[in-house]
C-alpha positions as a printed Julia matrix, in Angstrom:
167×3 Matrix{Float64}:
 -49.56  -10.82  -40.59
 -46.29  -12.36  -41.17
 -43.29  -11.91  -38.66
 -41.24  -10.14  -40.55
 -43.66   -7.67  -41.44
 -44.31   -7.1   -37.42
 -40.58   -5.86  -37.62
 -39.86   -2.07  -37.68
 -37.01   -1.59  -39.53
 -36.06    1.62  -37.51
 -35.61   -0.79  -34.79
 -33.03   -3.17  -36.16
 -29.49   -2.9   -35.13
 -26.8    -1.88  -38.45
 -24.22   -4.56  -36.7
 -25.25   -8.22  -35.67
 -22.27  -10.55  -34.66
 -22.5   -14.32  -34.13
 -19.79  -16.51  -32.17
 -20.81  -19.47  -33.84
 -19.96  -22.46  -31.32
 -21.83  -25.77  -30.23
 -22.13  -27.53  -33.73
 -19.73  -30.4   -32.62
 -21.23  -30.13  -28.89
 -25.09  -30.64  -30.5
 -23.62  -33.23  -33.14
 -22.26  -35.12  -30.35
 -25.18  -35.08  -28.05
 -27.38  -36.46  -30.66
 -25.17  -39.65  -31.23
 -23.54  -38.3   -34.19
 -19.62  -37.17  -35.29
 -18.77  -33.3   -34.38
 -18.45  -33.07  -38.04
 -21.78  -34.0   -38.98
 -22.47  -30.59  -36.37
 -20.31  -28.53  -38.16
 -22.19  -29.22  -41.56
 -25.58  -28.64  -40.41
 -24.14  -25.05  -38.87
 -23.47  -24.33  -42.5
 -27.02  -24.94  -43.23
 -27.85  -22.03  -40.03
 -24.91  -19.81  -41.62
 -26.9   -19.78  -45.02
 -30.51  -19.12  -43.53
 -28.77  -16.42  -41.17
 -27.04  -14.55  -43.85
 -29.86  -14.73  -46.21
 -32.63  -13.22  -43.35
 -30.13  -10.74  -42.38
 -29.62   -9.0   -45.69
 -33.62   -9.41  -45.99
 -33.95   -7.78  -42.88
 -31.81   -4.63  -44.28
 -28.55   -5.65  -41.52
 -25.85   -3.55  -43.54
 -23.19   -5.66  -41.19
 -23.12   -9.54  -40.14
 -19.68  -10.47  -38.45
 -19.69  -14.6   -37.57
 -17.1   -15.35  -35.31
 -16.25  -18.64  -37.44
 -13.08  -20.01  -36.51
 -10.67  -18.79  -33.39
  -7.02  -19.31  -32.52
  -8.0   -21.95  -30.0
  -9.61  -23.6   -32.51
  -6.14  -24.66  -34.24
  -5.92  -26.89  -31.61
  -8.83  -29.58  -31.79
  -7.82  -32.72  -33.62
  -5.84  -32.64  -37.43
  -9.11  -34.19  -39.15
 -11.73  -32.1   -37.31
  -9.88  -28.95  -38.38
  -8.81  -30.04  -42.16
 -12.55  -31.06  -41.61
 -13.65  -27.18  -40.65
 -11.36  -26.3   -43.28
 -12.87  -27.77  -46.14
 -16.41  -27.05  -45.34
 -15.25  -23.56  -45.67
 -13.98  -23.69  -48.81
 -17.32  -25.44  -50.49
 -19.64  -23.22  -48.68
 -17.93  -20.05  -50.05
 -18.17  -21.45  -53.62
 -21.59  -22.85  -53.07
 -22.71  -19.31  -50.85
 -20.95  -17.18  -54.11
 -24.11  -17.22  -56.34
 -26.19  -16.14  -53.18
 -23.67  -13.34  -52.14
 -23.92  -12.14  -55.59
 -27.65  -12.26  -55.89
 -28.22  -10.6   -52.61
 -25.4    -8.02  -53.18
 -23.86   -8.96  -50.09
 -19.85   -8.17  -49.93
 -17.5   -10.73  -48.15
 -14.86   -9.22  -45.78
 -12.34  -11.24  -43.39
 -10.72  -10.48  -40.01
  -8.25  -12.39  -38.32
  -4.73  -13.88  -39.1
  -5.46  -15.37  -42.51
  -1.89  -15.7   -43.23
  -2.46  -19.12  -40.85
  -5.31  -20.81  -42.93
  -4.27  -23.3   -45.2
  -3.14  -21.37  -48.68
  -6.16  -23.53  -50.51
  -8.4   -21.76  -47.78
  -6.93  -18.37  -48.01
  -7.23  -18.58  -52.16
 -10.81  -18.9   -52.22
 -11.53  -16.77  -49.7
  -9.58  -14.23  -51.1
 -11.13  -14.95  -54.7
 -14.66  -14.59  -53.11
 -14.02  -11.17  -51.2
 -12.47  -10.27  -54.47
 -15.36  -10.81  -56.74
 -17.87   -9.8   -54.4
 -15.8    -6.15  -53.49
 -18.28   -3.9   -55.29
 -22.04   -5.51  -53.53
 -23.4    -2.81  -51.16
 -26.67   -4.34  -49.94
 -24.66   -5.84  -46.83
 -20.94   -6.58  -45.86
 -20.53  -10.22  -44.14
 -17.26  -10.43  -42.14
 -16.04  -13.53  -40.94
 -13.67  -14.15  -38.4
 -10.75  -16.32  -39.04
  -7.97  -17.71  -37.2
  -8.98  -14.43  -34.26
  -8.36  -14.4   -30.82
  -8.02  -11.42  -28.13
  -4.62  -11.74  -27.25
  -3.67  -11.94  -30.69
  -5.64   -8.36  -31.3
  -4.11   -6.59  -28.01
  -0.33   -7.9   -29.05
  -0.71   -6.42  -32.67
  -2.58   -3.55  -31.31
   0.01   -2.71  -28.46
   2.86   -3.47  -31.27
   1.16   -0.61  -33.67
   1.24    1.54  -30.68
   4.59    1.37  -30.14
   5.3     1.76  -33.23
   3.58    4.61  -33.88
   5.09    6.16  -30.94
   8.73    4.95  -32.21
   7.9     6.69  -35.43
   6.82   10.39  -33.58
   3.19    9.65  -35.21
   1.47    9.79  -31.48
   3.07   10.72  -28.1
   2.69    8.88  -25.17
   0.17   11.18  -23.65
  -2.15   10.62  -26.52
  -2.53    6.95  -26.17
């Protein structure tokens, strides 16, 4: 009997999320350049994604790429950068195949406008799969969330949309 036919389906969560960290850590460990980490995590990303939307996941969030992250050295992150753009045009034909929709969360007005353009293009194109959404998570962080989230507030209040005994 194979694993995944030991799995009950019933059983599975809707909503897995991944903090994807210790590619460079593992890289470097091993002798090698964080890069050469960061490229074999792609490989993991791929294999996830793919067993996920086997397994019937309908959500897969991957904590890819944080604020903090903006500040490891210029060539690891133009590094991180580009590996992102030729796994989402090497991932599109798999996306597409396994009707999986792309979503993004985060503060993609900071990635690089080469970065944000094929992401964009790829959440575009894959807008109408409904087998599983993947959302990755871009240029995040939890301050960033409570500021904007405290400014909407307070705007909303401002505006007479909520009061402040409804918050």
């Amino acid at each position: 009997m194979s694993l995944k036919s030991s799995i009950h389906s019933q059983n599975l969560p809707k909503h897995i999320a991944i903090i994807m960290d210790g590619n460079g850590r593992w890289a470097k460990e091993k002798g090698f350049l964080r890069v050469f980490g960061h490229e074999n995590g792609t490989k993991s990303v791929s294999t996830t994604v793919e067993s996920c939307a086997e397994l019937g996941i309908e959500n897969l969030t991957l904590y890819a790429f944080s604020t903090e992250n903006w500040n490891r050295p210029k060539l690891e992150v133009k590094t991180l950068m580009q590996l992102l753009i030729s796994s989402l045009k090497k991932e599109m034909n798999n996306l597409q195949k396994n009707s999986i929709r792309l979503n993004a969360i985060g503060n993609l007005e900071h990635l690089p406008e080469r970065v944000r353009k094929e992401l964009l293009h790829v959440i575009d194109k894959t807008k109408n799969n409904t087998h599983m959404t993947l959302t990755l998570a871009l240029s995040y962080g939890s301050r960033d969330e409570l500021v904007n989230a405290t400014k909407q507030i307070c705007d909303k209040v401002k505006n007479n949309i909520i009061s402040v005994e409804n918050i």
